[in-house]
Amino acid sequence: MQKGYKLLLIGIFIGIYLFLTAWVFVPIVRAWPLLSPKNQVIGKLPDLKPIIVLYKDPFLCLLELRNREVAIPWLVISSLIVIAITIWIAWERWNERIFHPTEKKTKRPKVHMPNHTADATAIGISDNGKPIYIPDNARHVFVAGTTGSGKTIALSNFVENGLAKGYGMLIIDGKGDTGPRSLIDYCCRMSIRYGRQIHIIGGPSSNAKYNPFRNSKETEAKDMLISMTEWSEPHYRANVERYIQSLIQLLLIADIPLSYDVIIENMSKTAYETLSAQLVRENKITKEDHIANLAISSVSSDITASATARFATIVEGEGNSIFSADGIDVYTALATGDIIFFCLSPLLYPSFASSLGRLAVLDARKAVSRMWGDHKPKFFIFDELGAYVSPMLVTLLSQARAATVTCIAATQSFADLEAAGTSMRRQVVENCNSFIIMRQNSPEDAQQAADIIGTYEDMDITYQLSEQKQTGLGSARRVRQYFFHPDVIKNLCVGEAVFVSKETGQRSKVWIRKPE
């Protein structure tokens, strides 16, 4: 059917071309004898009325082609134009092939891409034409691809599948890109298509407020607050942690809903001791507890004062438009089957973006602890995780398995993870069983990717030759060969990847599916 349409279009194009050339050149051929010096009469202008009539009525030009004197010159001119265009196109292609031989062209297979199944995400199609799927309960998925390799498209398949099936999803974008074909752009367009609610935290598209301390216990709230800033001295951090945990415990006893603002407002020594004394009067804590609280205040309040300034700076700055007492948390979004999207902006707010990312990871860990026993799949997508990777993320990857959560960790290169330590990279990779490896420009990253994909045993056979024939000498030894050499990974096209499943042993090149 497509071939018939192509032939029809070619026929239409040829017809239009012949019509236009006849309209332009037939009058010229007819006018040429009249303008010849041999046919000129002195003092008299040539009669060009027949030529003007031809220009006014192009169909008369077609009738003139019946005349051999007109048809032959017209055919010669039309053929010369076609030959000139053909030579020009051939020259351009030859010039591109000779002078730009290293430019790779993406040649996607002209086949129908697979659709998502009831229990799996469609990733694409292998080089031998077989569809590639990742189960919705995979433990877990690692995606690596340099900028422009198609990593966002690969992640959008999980977004589309989760939205279509009503899965709750947490997405943290460490790059903060909000342009067309960005991850947040795909999420917003697909959420409208499938009628799903998306809560965007941070970035210019923000449409929701955030309260990570909602329904938190004292230790959880303390850990989240402490993660918001860097600590250089363990002793200093220990005292602040002790003070904050005691304060949050008092707030919970007083039935005061936790929020970022509430905690900061009560962190001063005066507010802390006043709250403790009030709870004694209300018989909610004992006098002994109050005395212990005063002891904590006398030891740690002065140290905590400088930390309070740090936390207050966050609230008064970028956090002012994000945090709110009535904001949503990760657990609430997932429990209602919604999508919560954290859009970090490391270029605009490098320190705050990293803090917000770590806070979201701890909030996700809190949500996971409350979802054990929930058998409905959920997706956690961590894009550009090098911007906020921490030991808490590794803990989350290991704990998420028990809560039917599939984590998709994505980064441009392995070097992004090594910024947090070589052991961090190894731990993230060790917690994943499925890998989508896209182009890696760095030789070191391509080598690491090839090592993850693995090797197979092969026989290396050599022969010794003389000038005329084989000598009969040689060697044979067992060697390990890469399934996919690092040079193959460095030369993958846009939208092309190597898929590896450690659970099934599957290894193949794959063309990434692009959501509709």
Short mmCIF file of C-alpha atoms in Angstrom, two decimals:
data_model
loop_
_atom_site.label_atom_id
_atom_site.label_comp_id
_atom_site.label_asym_id
_atom_site.label_seq_id
_atom_site.Cartn_x
_atom_site.Cartn_y
_atom_site.Cartn_z
CA MET A 1 0.00 0.00 0.00
CA GLN A 2 2.83 2.41 0.90
CA LYS A 3 4.63 1.52 -2.35
CA GLY A 4 1.51 2.43 -4.37
CA TYR A 5 1.32 5.82 -2.66
CA LYS A 6 4.98 6.47 -3.43
CA LEU A 7 4.52 5.63 -7.12
CA LEU A 8 1.46 7.90 -7.25
CA LEU A 9 3.41 10.79 -5.68
CA ILE A 10 6.31 10.26 -8.11
CA GLY A 11 3.89 10.29 -11.04
CA ILE A 12 2.26 13.51 -9.80
CA PHE A 13 5.68 15.15 -9.35
CA ILE A 14 6.81 14.18 -12.88
CA GLY A 15 3.55 15.49 -14.34
CA ILE A 16 3.90 18.84 -12.55
CA TYR A 17 7.54 19.10 -13.62
CA LEU A 18 6.74 18.46 -17.30
CA PHE A 19 3.82 20.90 -17.20
CA LEU A 20 5.93 23.71 -15.71
CA THR A 21 8.83 23.21 -18.09
CA ALA A 22 6.45 23.20 -21.05
CA TRP A 23 4.83 26.42 -19.83
CA VAL A 24 8.23 28.12 -19.46
CA PHE A 25 10.22 26.83 -22.44
CA VAL A 26 7.63 26.29 -25.24
CA PRO A 27 7.00 30.05 -25.60
CA ILE A 28 10.76 30.63 -25.63
CA VAL A 29 11.24 28.04 -28.39
CA ARG A 30 8.42 29.65 -30.41
CA ALA A 31 9.82 33.15 -29.88
CA TRP A 32 13.39 32.27 -30.86
CA PRO A 33 12.85 32.31 -34.67
CA LEU A 34 10.97 35.60 -34.42
CA LEU A 35 13.86 37.21 -32.55
CA SER A 36 16.49 35.88 -34.95
CA PRO A 37 18.34 38.66 -36.88
CA LYS A 38 17.59 36.88 -40.17
CA ASN A 39 13.88 37.34 -39.66
CA GLN A 40 14.04 40.95 -38.55
CA VAL A 41 12.53 43.68 -40.79
CA ILE A 42 14.12 47.08 -40.51
CA GLY A 43 11.78 49.58 -38.86
CA LYS A 44 9.27 46.94 -37.83
CA LEU A 45 8.98 45.13 -34.45
CA PRO A 46 8.38 41.37 -34.42
CA ASP A 47 4.81 40.23 -33.69
CA LEU A 48 4.95 38.59 -30.24
CA LYS A 49 1.19 38.27 -29.73
CA PRO A 50 1.19 34.47 -30.31
CA ILE A 51 3.92 34.13 -27.67
CA ILE A 52 1.95 36.20 -25.13
CA VAL A 53 -1.10 34.03 -25.78
CA LEU A 54 0.96 30.92 -24.94
CA TYR A 55 2.05 32.43 -21.61
CA LYS A 56 -1.52 33.35 -20.76
CA ASP A 57 -2.85 29.88 -21.51
CA PRO A 58 -0.41 27.13 -20.38
CA PHE A 59 -2.60 24.40 -21.87
CA LEU A 60 -1.86 25.76 -25.34
CA CYS A 61 1.79 25.10 -24.55
CA LEU A 62 0.98 21.41 -24.11
CA LEU A 63 -0.79 21.37 -27.49
CA GLU A 64 2.30 22.94 -29.11
CA LEU A 65 4.33 19.86 -28.05
CA ARG A 66 2.66 18.00 -30.92
CA ASN A 67 4.92 20.01 -33.19
CA ARG A 68 8.28 18.28 -33.58
CA GLU A 69 10.18 21.56 -33.90
CA VAL A 70 8.96 22.53 -30.43
CA ALA A 71 8.99 19.13 -28.70
CA ILE A 72 12.63 18.22 -29.41
CA PRO A 73 14.20 21.43 -27.92
CA TRP A 74 11.82 21.23 -24.95
CA LEU A 75 12.83 17.60 -24.32
CA VAL A 76 16.54 18.45 -24.53
CA ILE A 77 16.22 21.34 -22.05
CA SER A 78 14.10 19.32 -19.59
CA SER A 79 16.55 16.42 -19.72
CA LEU A 80 19.53 18.70 -19.12
CA ILE A 81 17.83 20.12 -16.01
CA VAL A 82 17.18 16.60 -14.63
CA ILE A 83 20.78 15.56 -15.35
CA ALA A 84 22.14 18.70 -13.63
CA ILE A 85 20.03 18.09 -10.50
CA THR A 86 21.09 14.41 -10.40
CA ILE A 87 24.79 15.34 -10.69
CA TRP A 88 24.40 17.93 -7.92
CA ILE A 89 22.75 15.42 -5.52
CA ALA A 90 25.39 12.77 -6.30
CA TRP A 91 28.17 15.30 -5.70
CA GLU A 92 26.72 16.34 -2.34
CA ARG A 93 26.47 12.73 -1.16
CA TRP A 94 29.95 11.86 -2.38
CA ASN A 95 31.34 14.99 -0.73
CA GLU A 96 29.65 14.10 2.58
CA ARG A 97 30.94 10.53 2.46
CA ILE A 98 34.52 11.57 1.66
CA PHE A 99 34.93 14.60 3.88
CA HIS A 100 32.63 13.62 6.77
CA PRO A 101 33.16 9.87 7.14
CA THR A 102 32.90 9.84 10.95
CA GLU A 103 29.41 11.30 11.19
CA LYS A 104 27.07 8.50 12.32
CA LYS A 105 23.57 8.39 10.90
CA THR A 106 20.77 6.96 12.97
CA LYS A 107 19.06 4.27 10.91
CA ARG A 108 16.19 3.01 12.98
CA PRO A 109 14.64 -0.26 11.81
CA LYS A 110 11.45 0.23 9.84
CA VAL A 111 9.41 -2.15 11.99
CA HIS A 112 6.54 -1.76 14.41
CA MET A 113 7.79 -1.13 17.94
CA PRO A 114 6.28 -3.31 20.69
CA ASN A 115 3.64 -2.05 23.12
CA HIS A 116 3.67 -2.44 26.89
CA THR A 117 2.23 -5.71 28.17
CA ALA A 118 0.13 -6.39 31.27
CA ASP A 119 3.21 -6.96 33.43
CA ALA A 120 6.17 -5.44 31.58
CA THR A 121 7.52 -2.23 30.07
CA ALA A 122 8.38 -2.28 26.37
CA ILE A 123 11.90 -0.93 25.86
CA GLY A 124 12.39 -1.44 22.15
CA ILE A 125 13.36 -4.01 19.56
CA SER A 126 16.61 -5.96 19.29
CA ASP A 127 18.83 -5.96 16.21
CA ASN A 128 17.38 -9.35 15.25
CA GLY A 129 13.80 -8.05 15.41
CA LYS A 130 12.73 -9.41 18.81
CA PRO A 131 10.84 -7.13 21.25
CA ILE A 132 12.62 -6.27 24.51
CA TYR A 133 10.66 -6.01 27.76
CA ILE A 134 11.55 -5.27 31.37
CA PRO A 135 9.15 -6.74 33.97
CA ASP A 136 7.27 -4.23 36.10
CA ASN A 137 8.66 -5.96 39.20
CA ALA A 138 12.30 -5.84 38.02
CA ARG A 139 14.91 -5.37 40.75
CA HIS A 140 16.24 -2.76 39.63
CA VAL A 141 17.16 -0.96 36.35
CA PHE A 142 20.29 1.07 35.59
CA VAL A 143 20.34 3.43 32.57
CA ALA A 144 23.54 5.12 31.40
CA GLY A 145 23.81 7.37 28.36
CA THR A 146 25.72 10.49 27.51
CA THR A 147 23.93 13.68 26.57
CA GLY A 148 21.98 13.34 23.32
CA SER A 149 22.10 9.54 23.29
CA GLY A 150 18.37 9.04 23.95
CA LYS A 151 18.37 8.40 27.71
CA THR A 152 15.29 10.56 28.32
CA ILE A 153 13.37 8.63 25.65
CA ALA A 154 14.30 5.36 27.36
CA LEU A 155 13.02 6.67 30.71
CA SER A 156 9.81 7.97 29.13
CA ASN A 157 8.81 4.37 28.35
CA PHE A 158 8.63 3.64 32.08
CA VAL A 159 6.68 6.87 32.61
CA GLU A 160 4.18 5.97 29.90
CA ASN A 161 3.72 2.42 31.18
CA GLY A 162 3.27 3.56 34.79
CA LEU A 163 0.76 6.24 33.85
CA ALA A 164 -1.25 3.87 31.66
CA LYS A 165 -1.48 1.25 34.43
CA GLY A 166 -2.21 3.63 37.30
CA TYR A 167 1.05 3.01 39.17
CA GLY A 168 2.19 5.53 41.76
CA MET A 169 5.48 7.09 40.70
CA LEU A 170 8.27 9.13 42.24
CA ILE A 171 10.51 10.95 39.76
CA ILE A 172 13.56 13.00 40.71
CA ASP A 173 15.19 14.91 37.87
CA GLY A 174 18.65 16.07 38.91
CA LYS A 175 19.15 18.13 35.75
CA GLY A 176 16.05 20.31 36.04
CA ASP A 177 15.49 20.56 32.29
CA THR A 178 12.01 21.88 31.47
CA GLY A 179 12.27 22.34 27.72
CA PRO A 180 10.52 20.40 24.94
CA ARG A 181 11.18 16.64 25.00
CA SER A 182 12.53 16.87 28.53
CA LEU A 183 11.45 14.31 31.13
CA ILE A 184 9.02 16.71 32.78
CA ASP A 185 7.59 17.58 29.36
CA TYR A 186 6.88 13.90 28.65
CA CYS A 187 5.35 13.47 32.12
CA CYS A 188 3.01 16.45 31.78
CA ARG A 189 1.79 15.53 28.30
CA MET A 190 1.27 11.85 29.19
CA SER A 191 -0.48 12.65 32.48
CA ILE A 192 -3.04 14.67 30.50
CA ARG A 193 -3.46 11.82 28.02
CA TYR A 194 -4.11 9.23 30.74
CA GLY A 195 -5.97 11.55 33.14
CA ARG A 196 -3.46 11.23 35.98
CA GLN A 197 -2.55 13.73 38.70
CA ILE A 198 1.05 14.94 38.76
CA HIS A 199 2.52 16.96 41.66
CA ILE A 200 5.53 18.99 40.51
CA ILE A 201 7.88 20.16 43.26
CA GLY A 202 10.38 22.86 42.25
CA GLY A 203 11.18 24.42 38.91
CA PRO A 204 9.15 26.88 36.85
CA SER A 205 6.36 24.31 36.32
CA SER A 206 5.83 23.76 40.05
CA ASN A 207 2.16 23.22 40.91
CA ALA A 208 2.32 21.74 44.41
CA LYS A 209 3.70 22.40 47.89
CA TYR A 210 5.84 19.89 49.76
CA ASN A 211 5.84 18.75 53.38
CA PRO A 212 8.23 15.80 53.82
CA PHE A 213 7.66 15.81 57.60
CA ARG A 214 4.00 14.91 57.23
CA ASN A 215 3.16 11.81 59.31
CA SER A 216 6.85 11.36 60.21
CA LYS A 217 8.27 9.89 63.39
CA GLU A 218 10.92 11.75 65.32
CA THR A 219 13.88 9.81 63.93
CA GLU A 220 12.60 10.08 60.34
CA ALA A 221 11.98 13.82 60.65
CA LYS A 222 15.37 14.35 62.30
CA ASP A 223 17.21 12.48 59.52
CA MET A 224 15.41 14.44 56.81
CA LEU A 225 16.20 17.79 58.40
CA ILE A 226 19.85 16.87 59.02
CA SER A 227 20.23 15.82 55.34
CA MET A 228 19.42 19.37 54.22
CA THR A 229 22.93 20.62 54.93
CA GLU A 230 26.55 19.43 54.95
CA TRP A 231 28.33 18.60 58.20
CA SER A 232 32.10 18.71 58.66
CA GLU A 233 32.38 17.83 62.36
CA PRO A 234 30.79 14.60 63.70
CA HIS A 235 30.62 16.02 67.24
CA TYR A 236 28.78 19.11 66.02
CA ARG A 237 26.34 17.01 64.00
CA ALA A 238 25.69 14.60 66.90
CA ASN A 239 24.68 17.44 69.23
CA VAL A 240 22.38 19.01 66.65
CA GLU A 241 20.77 15.62 65.94
CA ARG A 242 20.16 15.02 69.63
CA TYR A 243 18.55 18.44 70.10
CA ILE A 244 16.35 18.22 66.99
CA GLN A 245 15.15 14.71 67.79
CA SER A 246 14.16 15.77 71.31
CA LEU A 247 12.37 18.84 69.92
CA ILE A 248 10.42 16.83 67.37
CA GLN A 249 9.43 14.34 70.04
CA LEU A 250 7.98 17.20 72.10
CA LEU A 251 6.09 18.52 69.06
CA LEU A 252 4.56 15.10 68.45
CA ILE A 253 3.56 14.75 72.11
CA ALA A 254 1.91 18.17 71.89
CA ASP A 255 -0.03 16.99 68.79
CA ILE A 256 1.47 19.77 66.68
CA PRO A 257 1.56 18.74 62.99
CA LEU A 258 5.13 18.66 61.75
CA SER A 259 6.31 20.94 58.98
CA TYR A 260 9.54 22.67 58.05
CA ASP A 261 8.33 26.03 59.38
CA VAL A 262 7.06 24.58 62.68
CA ILE A 263 10.35 22.84 63.42
CA ILE A 264 12.43 25.94 62.63
CA GLU A 265 10.17 28.20 64.73
CA ASN A 266 10.62 25.99 67.79
CA MET A 267 14.38 25.38 67.49
CA SER A 268 15.42 28.32 69.65
CA LYS A 269 16.35 27.59 73.27
CA THR A 270 13.48 29.70 74.61
CA ALA A 271 10.82 28.04 72.44
CA TYR A 272 12.16 24.56 73.22
CA GLU A 273 12.17 25.04 77.00
CA THR A 274 8.75 26.77 76.93
CA LEU A 275 7.24 23.84 75.02
CA SER A 276 8.73 21.34 77.46
CA ALA A 277 7.40 23.29 80.48
CA GLN A 278 3.93 23.50 78.90
CA LEU A 279 3.82 19.72 78.43
CA VAL A 280 4.70 19.24 82.11
CA ARG A 281 1.80 21.45 83.13
CA GLU A 282 -0.51 19.45 80.88
CA ASN A 283 0.81 16.21 82.42
CA LYS A 284 1.95 14.94 79.02
CA ILE A 285 5.54 14.44 80.21
CA THR A 286 6.99 13.96 83.67
CA LYS A 287 9.11 16.42 85.61
CA GLU A 288 12.05 14.06 85.14
CA ASP A 289 11.56 14.26 81.38
CA HIS A 290 11.47 18.06 81.64
CA ILE A 291 14.71 18.13 83.62
CA ALA A 292 16.32 15.87 80.99
CA ASN A 293 15.12 18.23 78.27
CA LEU A 294 16.64 21.21 80.09
CA ALA A 295 19.92 19.33 80.26
CA ILE A 296 19.84 18.73 76.51
CA SER A 297 19.05 22.41 75.97
CA SER A 298 21.95 23.60 78.12
CA VAL A 299 24.43 21.36 76.28
CA SER A 300 23.23 21.54 72.68
CA SER A 301 21.15 24.70 72.22
CA ASP A 302 24.13 27.01 71.59
CA ILE A 303 25.60 24.58 69.03
CA THR A 304 22.20 24.21 67.40
CA ALA A 305 21.75 27.99 67.07
CA SER A 306 24.14 28.23 64.12
CA ALA A 307 22.48 25.20 62.47
CA THR A 308 19.11 26.92 62.91
CA ALA A 309 20.42 29.82 60.83
CA ARG A 310 21.30 27.37 58.05
CA PHE A 311 17.84 25.82 58.04
CA ALA A 312 16.15 29.23 58.24
CA THR A 313 18.13 30.42 55.22
CA ILE A 314 16.65 27.57 53.18
CA VAL A 315 13.10 28.46 54.22
CA GLU A 316 13.61 32.15 53.56
CA GLY A 317 15.26 31.46 50.19
CA GLU A 318 14.41 28.85 47.56
CA GLY A 319 12.45 26.72 50.04
CA ASN A 320 9.91 29.48 50.62
CA SER A 321 8.07 28.55 47.40
CA ILE A 322 8.31 24.79 48.02
CA PHE A 323 7.64 23.94 51.67
CA SER A 324 4.23 24.29 53.29
CA ALA A 325 2.42 22.71 56.23
CA ASP A 326 -0.41 21.53 53.98
CA GLY A 327 1.96 20.22 51.30
CA ILE A 328 2.07 16.66 50.00
CA ASP A 329 4.67 14.01 50.81
CA VAL A 330 5.88 11.02 48.79
CA TYR A 331 3.81 8.44 50.68
CA THR A 332 0.53 10.36 50.22
CA ALA A 333 1.15 10.74 46.49
CA LEU A 334 1.98 7.05 46.02
CA ALA A 335 -0.92 5.85 48.20
CA THR A 336 -3.38 7.69 45.94
CA GLY A 337 -1.70 6.46 42.75
CA ASP A 338 -0.41 9.93 41.80
CA ILE A 339 2.93 11.04 40.40
CA ILE A 340 5.23 13.25 42.45
CA PHE A 341 7.96 14.91 40.38
CA PHE A 342 10.96 16.71 41.91
CA CYS A 343 12.50 19.14 39.45
CA LEU A 344 15.93 20.11 40.78
CA SER A 345 17.83 23.07 39.33
CA PRO A 346 21.54 22.54 40.05
CA LEU A 347 22.60 25.38 37.74
CA LEU A 348 20.45 27.96 39.53
CA TYR A 349 20.60 26.56 43.09
CA PRO A 350 23.43 24.00 43.29
CA SER A 351 23.41 23.63 47.08
CA PHE A 352 19.64 23.65 47.52
CA ALA A 353 19.07 21.29 44.59
CA SER A 354 21.35 18.70 46.15
CA SER A 355 19.66 19.15 49.55
CA LEU A 356 16.17 18.80 48.08
CA GLY A 357 17.22 15.66 46.22
CA ARG A 358 18.57 14.02 49.37
CA LEU A 359 15.45 15.07 51.27
CA ALA A 360 13.22 13.48 48.62
CA VAL A 361 15.22 10.24 48.82
CA LEU A 362 14.74 10.08 52.60
CA ASP A 363 11.04 10.85 52.17
CA ALA A 364 10.85 8.01 49.65
CA ARG A 365 12.55 5.69 52.15
CA LYS A 366 9.92 6.68 54.72
CA ALA A 367 7.19 5.88 52.18
CA VAL A 368 8.74 2.48 51.42
CA SER A 369 8.72 1.56 55.10
CA ARG A 370 4.96 2.15 55.15
CA MET A 371 4.24 0.23 51.94
CA TRP A 372 5.53 -3.21 52.89
CA GLY A 373 2.81 -5.68 52.03
CA ASP A 374 1.39 -3.48 49.26
CA HIS A 375 1.60 -5.66 46.15
CA LYS A 376 0.78 -3.01 43.55
CA PRO A 377 3.89 -2.07 41.52
CA LYS A 378 5.38 1.40 41.79
CA PHE A 379 8.17 3.14 39.87
CA PHE A 380 10.92 5.30 41.38
CA ILE A 381 12.85 7.08 38.61
CA PHE A 382 16.10 8.76 39.63
CA ASP A 383 17.40 10.75 36.66
CA GLU A 384 20.84 12.41 36.79
CA LEU A 385 21.30 10.88 40.22
CA GLY A 386 24.89 12.10 40.39
CA ALA A 387 23.46 15.45 41.54
CA TYR A 388 22.04 13.98 44.76
CA VAL A 389 23.48 10.47 45.20
CA SER A 390 24.15 9.54 48.82
CA PRO A 391 24.33 6.45 51.07
CA MET A 392 20.59 6.92 51.73
CA LEU A 393 19.89 6.21 48.06
CA VAL A 394 21.76 2.90 48.26
CA THR A 395 19.73 1.98 51.33
CA LEU A 396 16.54 2.86 49.47
CA LEU A 397 17.52 0.62 46.53
CA SER A 398 17.98 -2.35 48.84
CA GLN A 399 14.79 -1.71 50.87
CA ALA A 400 12.53 -1.00 47.88
CA ARG A 401 12.57 -4.64 46.80
CA ALA A 402 10.31 -5.61 49.69
CA ALA A 403 7.68 -2.98 48.78
CA THR A 404 7.15 -3.92 45.09
CA VAL A 405 8.99 -0.79 44.01
CA THR A 406 11.09 -0.86 40.85
CA CYS A 407 13.83 1.76 40.89
CA ILE A 408 15.21 3.10 37.62
CA ALA A 409 18.55 4.83 38.28
CA ALA A 410 19.81 6.93 35.37
CA THR A 411 23.00 8.89 34.82
CA GLN A 412 25.03 10.24 31.94
CA SER A 413 28.19 8.41 32.92
CA PHE A 414 29.67 6.24 35.64
CA ALA A 415 32.00 9.11 36.50
CA ASP A 416 28.99 11.07 37.81
CA LEU A 417 28.56 8.46 40.54
CA GLU A 418 32.26 8.32 41.33
CA ALA A 419 32.06 11.94 42.47
CA ALA A 420 30.42 10.50 45.60
CA GLY A 421 33.08 7.76 45.85
CA THR A 422 34.05 4.65 43.92
CA SER A 423 32.26 2.46 46.45
CA MET A 424 29.04 4.41 45.81
CA ARG A 425 29.18 3.57 42.10
CA ARG A 426 29.77 -0.11 42.86
CA GLN A 427 26.90 -0.22 45.35
CA VAL A 428 24.41 1.37 42.93
CA VAL A 429 25.43 -1.03 40.14
CA GLU A 430 25.34 -4.00 42.51
CA ASN A 431 21.71 -3.26 43.41
CA CYS A 432 20.57 -3.43 39.76
CA ASN A 433 19.88 -6.50 37.64
CA SER A 434 18.83 -4.89 34.35
CA PHE A 435 21.01 -2.45 32.41
CA ILE A 436 20.34 -0.16 29.46
CA ILE A 437 23.75 1.04 28.26
CA MET A 438 23.70 3.83 25.70
CA ARG A 439 26.60 5.66 24.11
CA GLN A 440 29.53 6.48 26.39
CA ASN A 441 32.08 8.95 25.05
CA SER A 442 34.69 8.43 27.73
CA PRO A 443 36.98 5.39 27.21
CA GLU A 444 36.91 4.70 30.95
CA ASP A 445 33.11 4.72 31.09
CA ALA A 446 32.87 2.56 27.96
CA GLN A 447 35.29 0.10 29.59
CA GLN A 448 33.22 -0.05 32.78
CA ALA A 449 30.05 -0.60 30.75
CA ALA A 450 31.68 -3.43 28.79
CA ASP A 451 32.84 -5.04 32.06
CA ILE A 452 29.27 -4.92 33.42
CA ILE A 453 27.86 -6.48 30.25
CA GLY A 454 30.36 -9.30 30.65
CA THR A 455 32.62 -11.61 28.67
CA TYR A 456 32.52 -15.11 27.22
CA GLU A 457 35.14 -17.81 26.79
CA ASP A 458 36.72 -18.14 23.36
CA MET A 459 39.66 -19.88 21.71
CA ASP A 460 42.45 -17.70 20.31
CA ILE A 461 44.23 -19.59 17.54
CA THR A 462 47.40 -18.34 15.81
CA TYR A 463 49.30 -19.64 12.78
CA GLN A 464 52.89 -19.21 11.72
CA LEU A 465 53.46 -18.48 8.03
CA SER A 466 56.55 -18.60 5.86
CA GLU A 467 56.96 -16.70 2.61
CA GLN A 468 55.21 -19.42 0.60
CA LYS A 469 53.08 -21.56 2.89
CA GLN A 470 52.10 -22.39 6.49
CA THR A 471 54.87 -23.83 8.62
CA GLY A 472 52.52 -26.06 10.61
CA LEU A 473 53.35 -24.16 13.80
CA GLY A 474 50.90 -22.13 15.84
CA SER A 475 49.21 -21.81 19.19
CA ALA A 476 45.80 -22.10 20.77
CA ARG A 477 44.76 -20.65 24.10
CA ARG A 478 41.56 -19.91 25.98
CA VAL A 479 40.73 -16.21 26.28
CA ARG A 480 37.84 -14.04 27.47
CA GLN A 481 36.13 -11.86 24.86
CA TYR A 482 33.70 -9.01 25.45
CA PHE A 483 30.10 -9.58 24.45
CA PHE A 484 30.20 -5.91 23.45
CA HIS A 485 33.60 -4.31 23.08
CA PRO A 486 34.12 -0.81 24.58
CA ASP A 487 34.56 0.55 21.03
CA VAL A 488 31.06 -0.71 20.19
CA ILE A 489 29.64 1.19 23.17
CA LYS A 490 31.49 4.36 22.18
CA ASN A 491 29.99 4.22 18.69
CA LEU A 492 26.33 3.51 19.47
CA CYS A 493 23.92 5.68 17.49
CA VAL A 494 21.26 7.95 18.95
CA GLY A 495 18.44 5.77 20.26
CA GLU A 496 20.59 2.62 20.19
CA ALA A 497 21.57 0.76 23.36
CA VAL A 498 22.88 -2.49 24.75
CA PHE A 499 20.35 -4.23 27.00
CA VAL A 500 21.51 -6.67 29.66
CA SER A 501 19.40 -8.70 32.08
CA LYS A 502 21.42 -10.45 34.75
CA GLU A 503 18.30 -12.39 35.79
CA THR A 504 17.65 -13.99 32.38
CA GLY A 505 21.15 -13.75 30.90
CA GLN A 506 19.82 -11.77 27.91
CA ARG A 507 22.31 -9.50 26.13
CA SER A 508 21.46 -7.72 22.89
CA LYS A 509 21.61 -4.47 21.01
CA VAL A 510 18.29 -2.69 21.08
CA TRP A 511 16.67 0.25 19.34
CA ILE A 512 14.86 2.22 22.03
CA ARG A 513 11.12 2.56 21.61
CA LYS A 514 9.81 6.12 21.40
CA PRO A 515 6.45 6.64 23.14
CA GLU A 516 3.65 7.84 20.90
#
